[in-house]
Tab-separated table of C-alpha atoms and ligand atoms in Angstrom:
chain	number	residue	atom	x	y	z
A	10	UNK	CA	-17.340	36.500	277.579
A	11	UNK	CA	-16.817	39.614	275.468
A	12	UNK	CA	-17.885	39.578	271.892
A	13	UNK	CA	-14.156	41.036	271.167
A	14	UNK	CA	-12.798	37.481	269.731
A	15	UNK	CA	-15.746	37.405	267.861
A	16	UNK	CA	-15.200	40.222	265.693
A	17	UNK	CA	-11.938	39.313	263.700
A	18	UNK	CA	-13.328	35.935	263.478
A	19	UNK	CA	-16.334	37.290	261.940
A	20	UNK	CA	-15.039	39.734	259.763
A	21	UNK	CA	-12.548	36.713	258.339
A	22	UNK	CA	-15.847	35.204	257.029
A	23	UNK	CA	-17.565	35.357	253.359
A	24	UNK	CA	-20.866	35.477	252.292
A	25	UNK	CA	-24.094	36.899	253.764
A	26	UNK	CA	-23.800	38.587	256.994
A	27	UNK	CA	-26.387	36.063	258.343
A	28	UNK	CA	-24.292	32.942	257.357
A	29	UNK	CA	-20.969	34.917	258.624
A	30	UNK	CA	-22.113	35.114	261.985
A	31	UNK	CA	-23.674	31.472	262.037
A	32	UNK	CA	-19.944	30.420	261.111
A	33	UNK	CA	-18.189	33.017	263.459
A	34	UNK	CA	-20.021	31.266	266.598
A	35	UNK	CA	-20.040	27.961	265.506
A	36	UNK	CA	-15.987	28.276	264.867
A	37	UNK	CA	-15.933	30.037	268.446
A	38	UNK	CA	-17.731	27.113	269.909
A	39	UNK	CA	-15.685	24.479	268.307
A	40	UNK	CA	-12.313	26.216	269.047
A	41	UNK	CA	-13.598	26.404	272.800
A	42	UNK	CA	-13.787	30.561	272.791
A	43	UNK	CA	-17.400	30.130	273.691
A	44	UNK	CA	-17.931	27.307	276.535
A	45	UNK	CA	-21.080	25.094	277.204
A	46	UNK	CA	-23.864	26.792	279.023
A	47	UNK	CA	-21.705	29.900	278.630
A	48	UNK	CA	-24.300	33.130	278.149
A	49	UNK	CA	-24.122	34.703	274.464
A	50	UNK	CA	-24.398	38.681	274.601
A	51	UNK	CA	-28.071	39.866	273.675
A	52	UNK	CA	-28.966	40.338	270.174
A	53	UNK	CA	-28.657	43.989	270.633
A	54	UNK	CA	-25.507	43.969	272.282
A	55	UNK	CA	-23.765	41.780	269.472
A	56	UNK	CA	-25.094	44.126	266.886
A	57	UNK	CA	-23.788	47.324	268.117
A	58	UNK	CA	-20.131	45.342	268.155
A	59	UNK	CA	-20.274	43.712	264.966
A	60	UNK	CA	-22.272	46.600	263.253
A	61	UNK	CA	-24.712	45.004	261.895
A	62	UNK	CA	-28.551	44.891	262.520
A	63	UNK	CA	-30.144	43.076	265.592
A	64	UNK	CA	-32.238	41.012	262.722
A	65	UNK	CA	-29.540	39.779	261.565
A	66	UNK	CA	-28.676	38.622	264.931
A	67	UNK	CA	-31.491	37.459	265.991
A	68	UNK	CA	-31.637	34.981	262.720
A	69	UNK	CA	-28.527	33.741	263.228
A	70	UNK	CA	-29.550	32.865	266.953
A	71	UNK	CA	-32.338	31.341	265.677
A	72	UNK	CA	-30.493	29.172	262.909
A	73	UNK	CA	-28.080	27.898	265.809
A	74	UNK	CA	-30.787	26.755	267.782
A	75	UNK	CA	-32.331	25.132	265.844
A	76	UNK	CA	-28.971	23.304	264.544
A	77	UNK	CA	-28.271	22.555	268.581
A	78	UNK	CA	-25.626	24.905	269.351
A	79	UNK	CA	-27.601	27.167	271.215
A	80	UNK	CA	-30.342	27.349	273.285
A	81	UNK	CA	-32.562	30.370	274.308
A	82	UNK	CA	-35.037	30.640	276.739
A	83	UNK	CA	-36.980	34.148	277.019
A	84	UNK	CA	-36.563	36.168	279.632
A	85	UNK	CA	-32.814	33.928	280.753
A	86	UNK	CA	-30.801	34.761	277.336
A	87	UNK	CA	-28.905	32.962	274.690
A	88	UNK	CA	-27.309	30.159	275.571
A	89	UNK	CA	-24.153	27.507	274.354
A	90	UNK	CA	-25.635	24.247	274.374
A	91	UNK	CA	-23.209	21.754	273.006
A	92	UNK	CA	-19.951	20.837	274.779
A	93	UNK	CA	-16.311	20.431	272.728
A	94	UNK	CA	-13.932	18.211	273.475
A	95	UNK	CA	-11.396	21.259	274.724
A	96	UNK	CA	-9.078	21.790	272.168
A	97	UNK	CA	-4.998	20.511	273.210
A	98	UNK	CA	-2.284	23.407	273.245
A	99	UNK	CA	0.163	21.143	274.136
A	100	UNK	CA	2.172	18.657	271.717
A	101	UNK	CA	-0.192	16.716	269.647
A	102	UNK	CA	-0.543	13.208	271.054
A	103	UNK	CA	0.259	10.796	268.375
A	104	UNK	CA	-2.618	7.986	268.195
A	105	UNK	CA	-1.284	4.657	269.167
A	106	UNK	CA	-1.760	3.281	265.559
A	107	UNK	CA	-2.282	6.074	263.150
A	108	UNK	CA	-2.215	3.997	259.701
A	109	UNK	CA	-2.741	0.260	258.549
A	110	UNK	CA	0.437	-1.889	258.106
A	111	UNK	CA	-0.148	-2.020	254.245
A	112	UNK	CA	-0.652	1.849	254.602
A	113	UNK	CA	2.465	2.702	255.951
A	114	UNK	CA	4.066	0.306	253.208
A	115	UNK	CA	2.223	2.749	250.680
A	116	UNK	CA	3.674	5.814	252.298
A	117	UNK	CA	7.047	5.033	252.165
A	118	UNK	CA	6.882	4.941	248.479
A	119	UNK	CA	6.443	8.918	248.538
A	120	UNK	CA	3.581	8.091	246.045
A	121	UNK	CA	3.245	9.132	242.287
A	122	UNK	CA	4.510	12.558	240.791
A	123	UNK	CA	2.573	14.207	238.296
A	124	UNK	CA	4.999	16.182	235.816
A	125	UNK	CA	4.251	19.978	235.588
A	126	UNK	CA	3.555	21.316	232.218
A	127	UNK	CA	5.217	22.876	231.000
A	128	UNK	CA	8.479	22.742	232.120
A	129	UNK	CA	11.548	21.192	231.165
A	130	UNK	CA	12.007	18.254	231.498
A	131	UNK	CA	9.407	16.743	233.650
A	132	UNK	CA	8.275	13.708	231.637
A	133	UNK	CA	5.097	12.254	231.001
A	134	UNK	CA	2.848	15.067	230.045
A	135	UNK	CA	1.782	14.916	226.418
A	136	UNK	CA	1.953	18.581	224.927
A	137	UNK	CA	-1.307	20.526	225.971
A	138	UNK	CA	-1.171	23.484	224.008
A	139	UNK	CA	-1.223	21.528	220.926
A	140	UNK	CA	-4.674	19.745	221.656
A	141	UNK	CA	-7.761	21.064	219.669
A	142	UNK	CA	-9.543	22.588	222.627
A	143	UNK	CA	-12.112	24.431	220.175
A	144	UNK	CA	-13.343	21.266	218.896
A	145	UNK	CA	-13.331	19.094	222.045
A	146	UNK	CA	-15.601	22.098	223.708
A	147	UNK	CA	-17.981	21.435	220.632
A	148	UNK	CA	-18.305	18.105	220.958
A	149	UNK	CA	-18.902	18.146	224.941
A	150	UNK	CA	-21.376	20.630	224.307
A	151	UNK	CA	-23.022	18.805	221.687
A	152	UNK	CA	-22.606	15.599	223.605
A	153	UNK	CA	-24.185	17.129	226.886
A	154	UNK	CA	-26.869	18.504	225.009
A	155	UNK	CA	-27.937	15.299	223.143
A	156	UNK	CA	-27.773	12.955	226.215
A	157	UNK	CA	-28.831	15.668	228.435
A	158	UNK	CA	-30.013	13.515	231.884
A	159	UNK	CA	-29.206	10.185	230.726
A	160	UNK	CA	-25.324	11.241	231.169
A	161	UNK	CA	-26.366	12.576	234.539
A	162	UNK	CA	-27.374	9.014	236.588
A	163	UNK	CA	-25.188	5.706	237.989
A	164	UNK	CA	-23.191	4.134	235.056
A	165	UNK	CA	-21.918	0.624	234.243
A	166	UNK	CA	-18.392	0.002	236.630
A	167	UNK	CA	-17.209	-1.525	233.050
A	168	UNK	CA	-17.378	1.550	231.405
A	169	UNK	CA	-20.368	3.455	229.134
A	170	UNK	CA	-21.252	1.023	226.210
A	171	UNK	CA	-19.964	3.259	223.267
A	172	UNK	CA	-16.814	3.910	224.536
A	173	UNK	CA	-16.065	0.588	225.330
A	174	UNK	CA	-16.589	-0.396	221.299
A	175	UNK	CA	-15.098	2.873	220.253
A	176	UNK	CA	-11.632	1.450	222.115
A	177	UNK	CA	-12.211	-2.139	221.191
A	178	UNK	CA	-12.317	-0.890	217.403
A	179	UNK	CA	-9.570	1.385	217.465
A	180	UNK	CA	-7.668	-1.435	219.274
A	181	UNK	CA	-8.551	-4.373	216.845
A	182	UNK	CA	-7.280	-1.983	213.970
A	183	UNK	CA	-4.068	-0.345	215.143
A	184	UNK	CA	-2.999	-2.940	217.639
A	185	UNK	CA	-4.171	-5.744	215.913
A	186	UNK	CA	-5.763	-6.987	219.581
A	187	UNK	CA	-8.375	-9.827	219.439
A	188	UNK	CA	-10.996	-8.161	221.269
A	189	UNK	CA	-14.640	-7.524	221.719
A	190	UNK	CA	-16.324	-4.338	223.114
A	191	UNK	CA	-17.506	-6.644	226.196
A	192	UNK	CA	-13.591	-7.256	227.267
A	193	UNK	CA	-13.117	-3.770	227.053
A	194	UNK	CA	-13.364	-2.339	230.897
A	195	UNK	CA	-13.229	1.745	231.160
A	196	UNK	CA	-11.451	3.204	234.067
A	197	UNK	CA	-9.732	6.202	235.665
A	198	UNK	CA	-6.137	5.685	235.399
A	199	UNK	CA	-3.992	3.204	234.377
A	200	UNK	CA	-2.730	3.513	237.864
A	201	UNK	CA	-6.441	2.933	238.938
A	202	UNK	CA	-6.392	-0.459	236.628
A	203	UNK	CA	-3.035	-1.862	238.874
A	204	UNK	CA	-4.550	-1.176	241.718
A	205	UNK	CA	-8.035	-2.897	241.215
A	206	UNK	CA	-5.970	-5.929	239.821
A	207	UNK	CA	-3.256	-6.319	242.632
A	208	UNK	CA	-6.683	-6.165	244.929
A	209	UNK	CA	-8.297	-8.944	242.833
A	210	UNK	CA	-5.211	-11.197	241.897
A	211	UNK	CA	-2.976	-10.688	244.500
A	212	UNK	CA	-2.623	-12.268	248.278
A	213	UNK	CA	-0.261	-10.890	250.598
A	214	UNK	CA	3.373	-12.503	250.182
A	215	UNK	CA	2.529	-13.450	246.444
A	216	UNK	CA	5.439	-12.885	244.183
A	217	UNK	CA	4.725	-10.318	241.178
A	218	UNK	CA	7.572	-10.097	238.499
A	219	UNK	CA	8.153	-6.414	237.970
A	220	UNK	CA	10.608	-4.759	235.305
A	221	UNK	CA	13.670	-3.272	236.881
A	222	UNK	CA	14.275	-0.783	236.334
A	223	UNK	CA	10.409	-0.255	235.746
A	224	UNK	CA	7.401	1.569	236.394
A	225	UNK	CA	7.157	2.968	239.763
A	226	UNK	CA	3.224	3.147	240.052
A	227	UNK	CA	2.967	-0.775	239.411
A	228	UNK	CA	5.607	-1.205	241.622
A	229	UNK	CA	3.458	0.711	244.336
A	230	UNK	CA	0.439	-0.851	243.416
A	231	UNK	CA	1.865	-4.594	244.264
A	232	UNK	CA	3.938	-3.634	246.995
A	233	UNK	CA	0.597	-2.338	248.687
A	234	UNK	CA	-1.049	-5.459	247.869
A	235	UNK	CA	1.736	-6.838	250.246
A	236	UNK	CA	3.221	-8.959	247.707
A	237	UNK	CA	7.100	-9.694	247.124
A	238	UNK	CA	8.621	-7.730	243.442
A	239	UNK	CA	11.118	-9.979	242.145
A	240	UNK	CA	13.293	-7.612	240.000
A	241	UNK	CA	13.171	-8.585	235.993
A	242	UNK	CA	16.306	-6.884	234.392
A	243	UNK	CA	16.046	-6.297	230.300
A	244	UNK	CA	18.421	-7.499	227.887
A	245	UNK	CA	18.300	-6.330	224.287
A	246	UNK	CA	15.365	-8.550	223.424
A	247	UNK	CA	13.419	-6.765	226.506
A	248	UNK	CA	12.107	-7.970	229.965
A	249	UNK	CA	14.560	-11.225	230.796
A	250	UNK	CA	12.212	-14.410	231.976
A	251	UNK	CA	13.291	-15.103	235.394
A	252	UNK	CA	10.268	-15.417	237.480
A	253	UNK	CA	9.948	-18.655	238.052
A	254	UNK	CA	7.001	-18.874	240.272
A	255	UNK	CA	5.615	-15.270	239.560
A	256	UNK	CA	1.814	-14.972	240.474
A	257	UNK	CA	1.716	-11.809	237.874
A	258	UNK	CA	4.396	-10.098	236.000
A	259	UNK	CA	4.513	-6.695	234.839
A	260	UNK	CA	5.612	-6.015	231.209
A	261	UNK	CA	5.870	-3.038	228.594
A	262	UNK	CA	6.348	-4.973	225.711
A	263	UNK	CA	5.938	-2.079	223.402
A	264	UNK	CA	8.301	0.061	224.470
A	265	UNK	CA	10.407	-0.814	227.743
A	266	UNK	CA	9.625	1.736	230.724
A	267	UNK	CA	12.134	3.570	230.955
A	268	UNK	CA	14.595	2.166	228.255
A	269	UNK	CA	12.236	1.821	225.207
A	270	UNK	CA	13.390	-1.483	223.997
A	271	UNK	CA	10.600	-3.136	221.892
A	272	UNK	CA	10.296	-6.624	222.883
A	273	UNK	CA	11.522	-9.415	220.313
A	274	UNK	CA	8.913	-11.654	219.060
A	275	UNK	CA	10.999	-14.962	220.332
A	276	UNK	CA	10.351	-13.588	223.827
A	277	UNK	CA	6.597	-12.645	223.467
A	278	UNK	CA	6.065	-16.151	222.864
A	279	UNK	CA	8.526	-17.213	225.630
A	280	UNK	CA	6.395	-15.101	227.927
A	281	UNK	CA	3.375	-16.632	226.797
A	282	UNK	CA	4.305	-19.972	227.228
A	283	UNK	CA	5.589	-19.433	230.863
A	284	UNK	CA	2.725	-17.996	231.542
A	285	UNK	CA	0.261	-20.577	230.022
A	286	UNK	CA	2.444	-23.493	231.852
A	287	UNK	CA	2.250	-21.205	235.352
A	288	UNK	CA	-1.119	-20.517	235.220
A	289	UNK	CA	0.048	-16.915	235.912
A	290	UNK	CA	-0.921	-13.488	234.608
A	291	UNK	CA	0.959	-10.910	232.782
A	292	UNK	CA	0.018	-7.570	232.816
A	293	UNK	CA	0.768	-5.659	229.474
A	294	UNK	CA	1.441	-1.751	229.738
A	295	UNK	CA	0.679	-0.290	226.558
A	296	UNK	CA	1.237	3.098	227.802
A	297	UNK	CA	2.480	5.015	224.836
A	298	UNK	CA	2.511	2.714	221.795
A	299	UNK	CA	1.013	5.530	220.051
A	300	UNK	CA	4.131	7.435	219.945
A	301	UNK	CA	6.566	5.002	217.942
A	302	UNK	CA	8.511	7.332	215.310
A	303	UNK	CA	11.071	5.233	213.671
A	304	UNK	CA	8.965	1.995	213.084
A	305	UNK	CA	5.357	0.675	213.375
A	306	UNK	CA	4.691	-0.858	217.297
A	307	UNK	CA	4.607	-4.539	216.927
A	308	UNK	CA	1.241	-6.186	217.268
A	309	UNK	CA	0.519	-6.400	221.328
A	310	UNK	CA	1.062	-8.908	223.675
A	311	UNK	CA	-2.197	-9.576	223.772
A	312	UNK	CA	-3.094	-10.036	220.189
A	313	UNK	CA	-0.638	-13.801	220.426
A	314	UNK	CA	-2.098	-14.778	223.850
A	315	UNK	CA	-4.115	-17.763	223.072
A	316	UNK	CA	-4.616	-18.742	226.753
A	317	UNK	CA	-6.155	-15.440	228.169
A	318	UNK	CA	-3.736	-14.884	230.565
A	319	UNK	CA	-2.595	-11.615	229.171
A	320	UNK	CA	-4.481	-8.052	230.677
A	321	UNK	CA	-3.347	-5.046	227.801
A	322	UNK	CA	-3.701	-1.635	229.824
A	323	UNK	CA	-3.635	2.047	227.849
A	324	UNK	CA	-4.667	5.465	228.678
A	325	UNK	CA	-5.877	8.407	227.175
A	326	UNK	CA	-3.703	10.561	229.688
A	327	UNK	CA	-0.867	10.296	226.687
A	328	UNK	CA	-2.831	10.537	223.811
A	329	UNK	CA	-5.007	13.176	224.909
A	330	UNK	CA	-5.074	14.818	228.384
A	331	UNK	CA	-4.064	13.580	231.734
A	332	UNK	CA	-7.100	15.432	233.536
A	333	UNK	CA	-9.629	13.291	231.029
A	334	UNK	CA	-9.264	10.677	233.771
A	335	UNK	CA	-9.742	7.743	231.325
A	336	UNK	CA	-7.978	4.643	230.913
A	337	UNK	CA	-9.088	1.167	229.069
A	338	UNK	CA	-7.927	-2.171	230.438
A	339	UNK	CA	-8.789	-5.251	227.933
A	340	UNK	CA	-9.729	-8.205	230.099
A	341	UNK	CA	-9.523	-12.426	229.279
A	342	UNK	CA	-13.379	-12.850	229.101
A	343	UNK	CA	-12.824	-15.001	232.859
A	344	UNK	CA	-12.034	-11.536	234.660
A	345	UNK	CA	-15.053	-9.205	233.027
A	346	UNK	CA	-17.616	-9.830	235.779
A	347	UNK	CA	-15.000	-9.850	238.186
A	348	UNK	CA	-13.548	-6.685	237.858
A	349	UNK	CA	-16.698	-4.836	237.654
A	350	UNK	CA	-17.593	-6.011	240.892
A	351	UNK	CA	-14.654	-4.745	242.267
A	352	UNK	CA	-14.855	-1.878	240.545
A	353	UNK	CA	-18.329	-1.110	241.915
A	354	UNK	CA	-16.650	-1.201	245.307
A	355	UNK	CA	-13.978	0.818	244.729
A	356	UNK	CA	-15.448	4.021	243.800
A	357	UNK	CA	-18.432	2.913	241.101
A	358	UNK	CA	-17.556	4.049	237.733
A	359	UNK	CA	-16.187	6.900	235.992
A	360	UNK	CA	-17.668	9.934	235.112
A	361	UNK	CA	-20.305	9.559	232.264
A	362	UNK	CA	-20.214	12.821	230.529
A	363	UNK	CA	-16.456	12.424	229.765
A	364	UNK	CA	-16.913	9.030	228.503
A	365	UNK	CA	-19.274	9.593	226.671
A	366	UNK	CA	-17.603	12.676	225.007
A	367	UNK	CA	-14.165	10.964	224.212
A	368	UNK	CA	-16.467	7.811	222.167
A	369	UNK	CA	-17.655	11.124	220.132
A	370	UNK	CA	-13.996	12.227	219.447
A	371	UNK	CA	-13.020	8.844	218.451
A	372	UNK	CA	-16.174	7.851	216.591
A	373	UNK	CA	-15.842	10.974	214.247
A	374	UNK	CA	-12.103	9.908	213.811
A	375	UNK	CA	-10.512	13.021	215.260
A	376	UNK	CA	-8.334	11.030	217.705
A	377	UNK	CA	-6.721	9.294	214.690
A	378	UNK	CA	-5.949	12.678	212.983
A	379	UNK	CA	-5.092	13.992	216.800
A	380	UNK	CA	-2.162	11.331	217.109
A	381	UNK	CA	-0.796	11.587	213.414
A	382	UNK	CA	-0.268	15.149	214.297
A	383	UNK	CA	1.270	15.165	217.841
A	384	UNK	CA	3.319	11.751	216.407
A	385	UNK	CA	5.002	13.918	213.630
A	386	UNK	CA	5.462	16.965	216.035
A	387	UNK	CA	7.054	14.620	218.993
A	388	UNK	CA	9.221	12.615	216.385
A	389	UNK	CA	10.997	15.819	215.715
A	390	UNK	CA	11.133	17.039	219.356
A	391	UNK	CA	12.528	13.799	219.894
A	392	UNK	CA	15.398	14.430	217.074
A	393	UNK	CA	16.428	17.463	218.141
A	394	UNK	CA	16.375	16.863	221.730
A	395	UNK	CA	18.724	13.406	220.638
A	396	UNK	CA	20.857	16.090	218.591
A	397	UNK	CA	21.544	18.644	221.134
A	398	UNK	CA	22.428	16.160	223.828
A	399	UNK	CA	24.680	14.410	221.295
A	400	UNK	CA	26.135	17.556	219.916
A	401	UNK	CA	26.588	19.580	224.068
A	402	UNK	CA	26.091	16.951	226.344
A	403	UNK	CA	28.074	13.978	225.052
A	404	UNK	CA	30.880	13.893	227.885
A	405	UNK	CA	28.345	13.846	230.250
A	406	UNK	CA	24.856	11.789	228.908
A	407	UNK	CA	24.473	9.252	226.568
A	408	UNK	CA	20.617	8.836	225.136
A	409	UNK	CA	19.479	5.441	225.274
A	410	UNK	CA	18.317	4.401	221.886
A	411	UNK	CA	14.278	4.326	221.581
A	412	UNK	CA	11.852	4.140	218.783
A	413	UNK	CA	9.726	6.438	220.509
A	414	UNK	CA	7.851	7.731	223.692
A	415	UNK	CA	7.137	11.115	224.955
A	416	UNK	CA	10.813	11.256	227.407
A	417	UNK	CA	13.989	9.777	226.120
A	418	UNK	CA	16.151	8.273	228.802
A	419	UNK	CA	20.095	9.418	229.415
A	420	UNK	CA	21.987	7.594	231.082
A	421	UNK	CA	25.199	9.810	233.168
A	422	UNK	CA	28.513	9.077	232.102
A	423	UNK	CA	29.903	10.658	235.401
A	424	UNK	CA	28.604	12.814	238.160
A	425	UNK	CA	26.004	12.135	241.174
A	426	UNK	CA	22.250	12.276	240.089
A	427	UNK	CA	20.707	13.255	243.596
A	428	UNK	CA	23.148	15.931	243.966
A	429	UNK	CA	23.310	17.469	239.810
A	430	UNK	CA	19.309	16.755	240.020
A	431	UNK	CA	18.795	19.061	243.085
A	432	UNK	CA	21.698	22.050	241.537
A	433	UNK	CA	19.091	21.722	238.277
A	434	UNK	CA	16.447	22.775	240.781
A	435	UNK	CA	18.281	26.248	241.343
A	436	UNK	CA	18.532	26.803	237.255
A	437	UNK	CA	14.461	25.824	236.979
A	438	UNK	CA	15.140	22.248	235.574
A	439	UNK	CA	13.243	19.183	236.675
A	440	UNK	CA	14.927	16.132	235.937
A	441	UNK	CA	13.152	13.112	236.901
A	442	UNK	CA	15.395	10.154	238.106
A	443	UNK	CA	16.140	7.202	237.183
A	444	UNK	CA	17.871	5.432	239.880
A	445	UNK	CA	14.212	5.127	241.914
A	446	UNK	CA	12.402	3.493	239.199
A	447	UNK	CA	15.051	0.376	240.495
A	448	UNK	CA	13.649	-1.723	243.121
A	449	UNK	CA	16.583	-2.655	244.554
A	450	UNK	CA	20.217	-0.990	244.234
A	451	UNK	CA	20.409	1.091	241.030
A	452	UNK	CA	22.619	-0.180	238.466
A	453	UNK	CA	22.553	2.930	236.566
A	454	UNK	CA	22.111	6.558	237.046
A	455	UNK	CA	20.422	9.082	234.779
A	456	UNK	CA	17.396	10.973	234.199
A	457	UNK	CA	14.043	10.026	231.953
A	458	UNK	CA	13.916	13.847	230.057
A	459	UNK	CA	10.381	14.675	229.079
A	460	UNK	CA	10.133	16.581	225.441
A	461	UNK	CA	7.429	16.025	223.928
A	462	UNK	CA	5.497	18.759	226.154
A	463	UNK	CA	8.207	21.198	225.201
A	464	UNK	CA	8.364	23.530	222.160
A	465	UNK	CA	11.510	23.310	220.153
A	466	UNK	CA	12.978	26.705	221.444
A	467	UNK	CA	11.764	25.454	225.226
A	468	UNK	CA	14.040	22.151	224.537
A	469	UNK	CA	17.247	23.815	223.277
A	470	UNK	CA	16.330	26.369	226.401
A	471	UNK	CA	16.745	23.546	228.624
A	472	UNK	CA	19.990	21.806	226.884
A	473	UNK	CA	21.805	24.957	227.696
A	474	UNK	CA	20.508	24.677	231.066
A	475	UNK	CA	22.035	21.321	231.161
A	476	UNK	CA	25.232	22.579	229.960
A	477	UNK	CA	25.679	25.150	232.714
A	478	UNK	CA	24.319	22.358	235.399
A	479	UNK	CA	27.228	20.342	234.430
A	480	UNK	CA	30.061	23.276	234.440
A	481	UNK	CA	28.738	24.212	238.051
A	482	UNK	CA	28.679	21.171	239.129
A	483	UNK	CA	32.197	20.924	238.266
A	484	UNK	CA	33.158	24.268	239.904
A	485	UNK	CA	31.364	23.175	242.693
A	486	UNK	CA	33.605	19.904	242.713
A	487	UNK	CA	36.856	21.721	242.874
B	266	PLP	C1	4.577	3.177	232.319
B	266	PLP	C2	3.402	3.697	232.553
B	266	PLP	N1	2.160	3.265	232.868
B	266	PLP	C3	1.268	4.231	233.004
B	266	PLP	C4	1.454	5.466	233.205
B	266	PLP	C5	0.501	6.140	233.717
B	266	PLP	O1	-0.916	6.423	233.174
B	266	PLP	P1	-2.416	6.820	234.566
B	266	PLP	O2	-2.297	8.425	234.012
B	266	PLP	O3	-3.143	6.850	233.208
B	266	PLP	O4	-2.358	6.504	235.275
B	266	PLP	C6	2.329	6.308	232.982
B	266	PLP	C7	2.633	7.476	233.307
B	266	PLP	O5	3.325	8.245	233.286
B	266	PLP	C8	3.828	5.321	232.538
B	266	PLP	O6	5.224	5.944	232.316
C-alpha cells in the first residue's frame, strides 16, 4: 500500500506523534486500508512520508506489535498480523431481530424529553440561575475534604445513610409522612424508581391503573414491563377510582399531573381502602408538593396508609437541580430489602459524593431556605403568567386552575395543537403538548407551560410570541 491514505488520517488525530500514528494504523487496519499480511513501509520511508522522526515510527510499530496488530521479522519487514472482516460498502443489512419485544415497545414511546433551559415555555425545570451556586460549591469542597476516600468506594444500594436520615426527617416534618430512615431509598431519579418498581412488582399482562392524562415517564415504565395500562380520568376530587383489578396504581394526589388538582381526603381514603382490599400497590408520585402557592399541600397519601400499600416518590430534580440525579422513595417495610437487591443488579447505587453533599445541604438548613425563596419566586411567576394569559390570550387559551407547580396547563379553546406547536418552533417557543399525555384518544388539547425557570421579562416576551403565534395561525388558515 502507498502511505498516502495514512497521511490524511494521521493529520486528523490528536495527541503525541506516537499515539497519533498508533491510532492511524489501527484505524487503517480496521477499515481495511491495510490488509492481513500486507507489508508496511519501512520505518525510514514512513517517517519521511509523514514528516516525523524514524524513532517515533519504530516506537509505534513496536507498540502495535505488542498489541497483536503487526508482526515484524528482521530482514523481511513489518506486516499486518490480523484479519479484519471487510467493510461492507453496500446498503447495511438489517439484523434478523435487532431489538427485544420489550425494547420495541419502549422505542414506540419516543423516550422522555429533557427540557432545555431556559426557554419559554419548556416545562419541568427549576430556575438554575437562582440556585445558590457559591454555597453549594463551598459545601461540596468541604464534604469532599472531610470524606476523602470514604466517598470513593462502593456504597449501599439503598443510599447513603446520612442522606436517608435527612430525607426522612424532612418528610416527617414537611409532608406529615410516617417513615424511618431505613424506609427511605435514594435513587438517581423518580424515573429510575418507576423502572425499578415495574421490574420488581409487575408481570407481563398485569393491569396498572394510570392517570389519564398522566405522566408519560410512568406510563412508559409500565408499558416497558409489559403491563396493560387502564386509564383513570380525574374529576373535581382527583383521580377517579375505576381500577378494579389493577396490581398497581400510579397517582399524583398532591398535585395531579398535568391538571394540578389536589385529591380530596375522601378520595384518598377510598383509594387506600381499595389497595387494602385488593392487596394492590399505590405509587404516589409526590413530584412537586414543595411548590404550592395558594395553600399548604395536604399530607402525603403515605401518611394515611395503615396497611403498607403505598410507595411514595419524590425528586431533587425540581427542588435542587436535575443534573444532581438524586431522588428518593419511601418504601413499606416489606419492600426495603427487595428494592435494595434489585438496585444492586440495576446499577449498584447512586454516586456517594453528591449524596453526601446533598445530606449536608439539608442538615445545615439550606434546603428549607432555598425552597422558601423558590416558592416566593415561582409564585410570582405563576401569577404573572396566569394574568398575561387571561389578558392577552383568553380567546385562545384557558389556564387550568392549579394551586402550585413549576408549570401551568392551558387548554386550547380553538386551533390544532400539533400545527400550532410546530409553528411556535419558528418563533423560538417550545410548547410541551398536552395530548400525548393521554394513553388513549386525547379529550383535550393544550400545553403544559413551564414558567418557574423564566424571569418575568422572559414570561412577558413568551406571551407576546404566543399572541404572534395565534395571529399567524389565523393568517395561514385564510
Ligand atoms: C410527574 C413527574 N414525576 C417525576 C418527574 C421527574 O423526576 P426525575 O427527574 O427524578 O425522573 C417529573 C418531571 O418532569 C414529573 O413531571
